[in-house]
XYZ file of C-alpha atoms in Angstrom:
298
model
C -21.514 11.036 7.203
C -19.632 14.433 8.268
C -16.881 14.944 4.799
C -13.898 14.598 7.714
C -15.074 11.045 8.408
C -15.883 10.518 4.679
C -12.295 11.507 3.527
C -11.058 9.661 6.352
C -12.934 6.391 5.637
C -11.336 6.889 1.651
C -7.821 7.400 2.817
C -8.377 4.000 5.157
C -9.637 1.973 1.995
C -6.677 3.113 -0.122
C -4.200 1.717 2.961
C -6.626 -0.988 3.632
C -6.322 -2.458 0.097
C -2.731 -1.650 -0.448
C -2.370 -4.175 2.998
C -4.769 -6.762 1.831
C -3.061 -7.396 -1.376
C -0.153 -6.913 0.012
C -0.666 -9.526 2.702
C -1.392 -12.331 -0.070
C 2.369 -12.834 -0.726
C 4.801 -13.936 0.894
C 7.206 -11.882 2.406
C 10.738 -12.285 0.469
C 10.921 -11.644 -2.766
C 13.327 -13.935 -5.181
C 13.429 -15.691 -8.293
C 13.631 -19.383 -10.103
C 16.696 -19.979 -11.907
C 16.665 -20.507 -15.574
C 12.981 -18.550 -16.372
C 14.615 -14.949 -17.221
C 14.991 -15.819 -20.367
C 12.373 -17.840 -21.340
C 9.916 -16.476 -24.177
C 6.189 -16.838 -24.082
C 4.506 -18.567 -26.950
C 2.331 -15.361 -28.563
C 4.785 -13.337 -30.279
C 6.991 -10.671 -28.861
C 5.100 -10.061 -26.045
C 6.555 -10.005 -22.529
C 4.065 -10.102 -19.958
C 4.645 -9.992 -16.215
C 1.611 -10.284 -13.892
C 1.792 -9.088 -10.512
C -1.536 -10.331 -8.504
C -2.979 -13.752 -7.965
C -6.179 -13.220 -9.550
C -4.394 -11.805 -12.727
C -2.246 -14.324 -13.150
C -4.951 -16.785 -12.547
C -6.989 -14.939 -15.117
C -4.115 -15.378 -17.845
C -3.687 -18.610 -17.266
C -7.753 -19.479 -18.003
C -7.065 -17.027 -21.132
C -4.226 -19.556 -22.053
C -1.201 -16.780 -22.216
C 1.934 -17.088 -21.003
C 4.001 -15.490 -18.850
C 7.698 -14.313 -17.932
C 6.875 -12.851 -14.591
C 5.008 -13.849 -11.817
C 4.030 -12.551 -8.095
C 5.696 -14.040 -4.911
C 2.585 -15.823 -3.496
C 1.933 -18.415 -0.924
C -0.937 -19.519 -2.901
C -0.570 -22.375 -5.440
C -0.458 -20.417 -9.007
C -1.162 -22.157 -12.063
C 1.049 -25.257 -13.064
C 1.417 -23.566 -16.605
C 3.722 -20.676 -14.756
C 5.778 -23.249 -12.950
C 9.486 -21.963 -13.213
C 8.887 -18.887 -14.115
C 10.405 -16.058 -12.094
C 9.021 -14.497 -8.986
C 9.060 -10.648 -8.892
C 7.965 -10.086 -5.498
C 4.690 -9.636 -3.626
C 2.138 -7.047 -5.226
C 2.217 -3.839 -3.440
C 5.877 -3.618 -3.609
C 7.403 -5.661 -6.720
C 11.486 -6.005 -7.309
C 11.427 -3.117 -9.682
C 15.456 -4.474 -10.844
C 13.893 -8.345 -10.973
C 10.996 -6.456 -13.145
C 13.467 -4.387 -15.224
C 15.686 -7.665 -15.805
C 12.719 -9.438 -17.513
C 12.515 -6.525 -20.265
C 8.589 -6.795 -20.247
C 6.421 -5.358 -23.172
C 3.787 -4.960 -20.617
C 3.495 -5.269 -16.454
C 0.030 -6.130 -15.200
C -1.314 -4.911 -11.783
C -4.728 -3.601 -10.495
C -6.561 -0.513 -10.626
C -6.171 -0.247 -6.397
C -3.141 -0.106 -6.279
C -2.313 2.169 -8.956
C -1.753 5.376 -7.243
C 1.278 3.594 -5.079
C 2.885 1.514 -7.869
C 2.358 3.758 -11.017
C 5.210 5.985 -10.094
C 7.494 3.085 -9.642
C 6.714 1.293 -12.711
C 7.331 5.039 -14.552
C 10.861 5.944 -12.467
C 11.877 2.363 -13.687
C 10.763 2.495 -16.910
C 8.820 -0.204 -17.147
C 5.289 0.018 -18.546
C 2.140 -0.843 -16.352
C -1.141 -1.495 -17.051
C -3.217 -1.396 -14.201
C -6.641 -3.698 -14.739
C -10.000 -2.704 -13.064
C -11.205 -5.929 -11.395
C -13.552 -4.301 -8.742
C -16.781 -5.747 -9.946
C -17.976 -8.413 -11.868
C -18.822 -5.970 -14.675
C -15.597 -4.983 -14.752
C -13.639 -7.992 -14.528
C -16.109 -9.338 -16.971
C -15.050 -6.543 -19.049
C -11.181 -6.473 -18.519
C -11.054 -10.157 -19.450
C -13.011 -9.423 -22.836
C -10.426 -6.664 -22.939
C -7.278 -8.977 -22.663
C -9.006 -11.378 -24.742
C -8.952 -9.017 -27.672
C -5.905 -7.916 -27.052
C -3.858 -10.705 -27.074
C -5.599 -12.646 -29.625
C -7.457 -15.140 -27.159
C -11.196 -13.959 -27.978
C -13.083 -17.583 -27.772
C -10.976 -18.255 -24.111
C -12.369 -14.714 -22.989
C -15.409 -15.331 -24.762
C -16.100 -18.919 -22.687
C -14.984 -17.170 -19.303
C -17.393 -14.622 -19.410
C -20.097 -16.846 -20.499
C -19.458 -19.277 -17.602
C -20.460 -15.880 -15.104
C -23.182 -14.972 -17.810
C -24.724 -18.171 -17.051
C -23.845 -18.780 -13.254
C -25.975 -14.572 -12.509
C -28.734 -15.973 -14.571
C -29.434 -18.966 -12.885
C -28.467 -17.432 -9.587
C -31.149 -14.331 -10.752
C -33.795 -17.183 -11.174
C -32.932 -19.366 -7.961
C -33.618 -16.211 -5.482
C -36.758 -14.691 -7.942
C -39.280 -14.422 -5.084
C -37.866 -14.002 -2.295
C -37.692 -11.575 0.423
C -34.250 -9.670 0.022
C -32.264 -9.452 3.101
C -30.409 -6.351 4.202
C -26.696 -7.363 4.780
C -24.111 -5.782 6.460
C -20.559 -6.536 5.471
C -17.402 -6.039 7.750
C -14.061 -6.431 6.043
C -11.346 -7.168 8.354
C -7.731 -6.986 8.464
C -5.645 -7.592 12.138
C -6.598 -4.706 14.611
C -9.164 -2.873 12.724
C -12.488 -3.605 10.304
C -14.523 -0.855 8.086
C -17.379 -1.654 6.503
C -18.026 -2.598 2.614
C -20.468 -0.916 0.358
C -21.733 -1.836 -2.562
C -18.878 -0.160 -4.467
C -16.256 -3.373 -3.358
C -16.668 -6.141 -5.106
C -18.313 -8.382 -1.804
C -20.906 -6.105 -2.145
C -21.165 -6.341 -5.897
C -21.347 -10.050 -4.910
C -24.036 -9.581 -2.235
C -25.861 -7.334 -4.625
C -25.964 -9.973 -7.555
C -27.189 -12.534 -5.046
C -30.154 -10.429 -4.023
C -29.203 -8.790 -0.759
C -29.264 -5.376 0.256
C -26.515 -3.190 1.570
C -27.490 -1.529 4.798
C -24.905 1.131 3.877
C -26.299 3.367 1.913
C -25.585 6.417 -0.413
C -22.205 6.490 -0.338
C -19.599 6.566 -3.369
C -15.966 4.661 -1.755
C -15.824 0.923 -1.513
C -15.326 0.654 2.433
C -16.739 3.404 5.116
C -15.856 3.373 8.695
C -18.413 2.168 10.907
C -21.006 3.268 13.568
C -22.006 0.316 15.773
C -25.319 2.157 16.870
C -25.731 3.156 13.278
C -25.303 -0.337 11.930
C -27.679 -1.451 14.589
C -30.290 0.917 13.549
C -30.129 -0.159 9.562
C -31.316 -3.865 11.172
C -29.381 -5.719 8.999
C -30.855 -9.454 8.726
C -27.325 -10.950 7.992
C -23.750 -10.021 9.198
C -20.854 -11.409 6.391
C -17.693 -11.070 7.849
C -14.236 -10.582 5.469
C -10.928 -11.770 7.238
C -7.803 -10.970 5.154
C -4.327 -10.450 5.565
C -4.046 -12.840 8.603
C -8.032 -14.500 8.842
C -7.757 -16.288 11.593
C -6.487 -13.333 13.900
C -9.043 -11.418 11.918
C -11.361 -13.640 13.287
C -10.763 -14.000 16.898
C -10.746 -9.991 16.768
C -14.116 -10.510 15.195
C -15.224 -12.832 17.852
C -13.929 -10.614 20.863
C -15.530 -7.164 19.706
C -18.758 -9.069 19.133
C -18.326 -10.577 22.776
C -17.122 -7.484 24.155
C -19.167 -5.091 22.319
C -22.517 -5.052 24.259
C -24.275 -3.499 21.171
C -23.789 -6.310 18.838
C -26.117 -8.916 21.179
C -28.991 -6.702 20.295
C -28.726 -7.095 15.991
C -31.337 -9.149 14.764
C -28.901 -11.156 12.976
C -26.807 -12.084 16.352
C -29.632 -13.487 17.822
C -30.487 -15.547 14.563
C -26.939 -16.577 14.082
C -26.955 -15.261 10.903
C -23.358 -13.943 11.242
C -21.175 -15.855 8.493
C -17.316 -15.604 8.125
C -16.519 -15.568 4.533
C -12.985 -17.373 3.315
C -10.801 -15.260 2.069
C -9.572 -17.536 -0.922
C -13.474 -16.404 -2.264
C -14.134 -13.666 -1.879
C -11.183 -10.675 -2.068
C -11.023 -7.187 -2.464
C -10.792 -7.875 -6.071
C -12.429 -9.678 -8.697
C -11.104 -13.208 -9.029
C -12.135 -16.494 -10.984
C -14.080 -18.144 -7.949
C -17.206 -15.810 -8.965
C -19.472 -18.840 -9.035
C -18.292 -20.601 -6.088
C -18.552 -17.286 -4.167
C -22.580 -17.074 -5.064
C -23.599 -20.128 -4.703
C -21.924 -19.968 -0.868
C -23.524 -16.209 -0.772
C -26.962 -17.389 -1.447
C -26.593 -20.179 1.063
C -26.009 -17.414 3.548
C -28.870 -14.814 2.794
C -31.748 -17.240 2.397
């Protein structure tokens, strides 16, 4: 890949991921009366979280919260009341301010839009690194510590130490599969390397990337290219609106004469994977996500 296309294909995965998360919230911003000044339970800590999956990740680690993100998503019942701060590529900076947070958790994606933000308001951010399992594994250990919830990191951690080893042992034999993965959003798709955390999924569960050699999470794509790595399965990722992401899906791979000659077309090995699974970050439904991954490869 030519460095144009390569420094293209980063600057599309920076937008791309600012979108996706983005597109997980809904799209006004307010907040429930009565929760600005409630007081979390461990000390003088504040804590505001500002994605799904980190506030689902505090909420296994058993730490409360004065700040939440805007989400159509259920969030834990243990954060019900408490105020909304806005969706997380763009959080109410004055609803943020108002809250007087020790500490304002985001991710490490979308740190290069929101850090100067959180630093003109003069709030301080922490952004968390949740794009692998390693990683998350790690950033929960982290939190754990740091909070004084060891054992609940401790037991979270072990739960995905357990689920790799006995997904390691169910697909011990057998032939890997090359995999290419498509990650979607309305209009447009690149293609996921092993760097995102799909293909840190799809790598755990045995399969192999057909992308190859390259250092950014998501690449643009080369139909003929693609075609020529033979990949045995096609995953497709639908976020920010899935099912328009999937009816574009469905007409390029009508339309598209090229894609009725992959091998895994004419298998039907082409899967659509739900979004609630398996994001652009690391979330809790790690083990849910590999056992529907392995279903798919083998």
């Amino acid at each position: 890949m030519g460095k144009k296309l390569r420094n293209l294909a980063a600057a599309i995965s920076v937008v791309l991921i600012v979108i996706l998360v983005g597109c997980t919230s809904a799209s006004e911003t307010g907040s429930n009366g009565g929760a600005t000044d409630q007081q979390p339970s461990d000390g003088a800590q504040r804590i505001v979280s500002s994605t799904v999956a980190i506030t689902e990740i505090m909420d296994a680690l058993e730490i409360d919260l004065v700040g939440v993100p805007t989400s159509e998503k259920a969030l834990p019942k243990r954060y019900k009341g408490i105020t909304d701060i806005g969706n997380p590529m763009s959080p109410d900076m004055e609803i943020v301010r108002m809250l007087k947070p020790t500490s304002v958790l985001s991710v490490t994606t979308l740190e290069y839009d929101l850090k100067p933000k959180f630093t003109n308001a003069g709030v301080q951010a922490e952004f968390l690194d949740l794009s692998s399992l390693d990683k998350m594994s790690s950033t929960i250990d982290s939190l754990g510590k740091k909070y004084g919830k060891e054992q609940q990191a401790e037991a979270i951690v072990k739960q995905y130490t357990t689920k790799l080893a006995a997904i390691s042992e169910q697909v011990k034999g057998k032939k890997q599969p090359n995999v290419l993965i498509l990650m979607g959003i309305p209009g447009s798709y690149l293609v996921a390397t092993e760097h995102s955390y799909i293909g840190d999924l799809v790598k755990r569960a045995g399969g192999i990337n057909v992308v190859k050699g390259e250092k950014v999470e998501f690449v643009a794509s080369n139909t003929e290219h693609l075609q020529q790595a033979k990949p045995d399965v096609i995953l497709r990722a639908a976020h920010g609106l899935p099912d328009e992401v999937v009816k574009m899906f469905n007409k390029e791979f009508q339309k598209n004469d090229i894609w009725k000659h992959f091998e895994a077309v004419k298998q039907n090995k082409v899967y659509d994977l739900e979004e609630s699974l398996f994001g652009t970050t690391g979330n809790l439904a790690v083990g849910t996500a590999l056992d529907q991954l392995v279903e798919m490869l083998y």
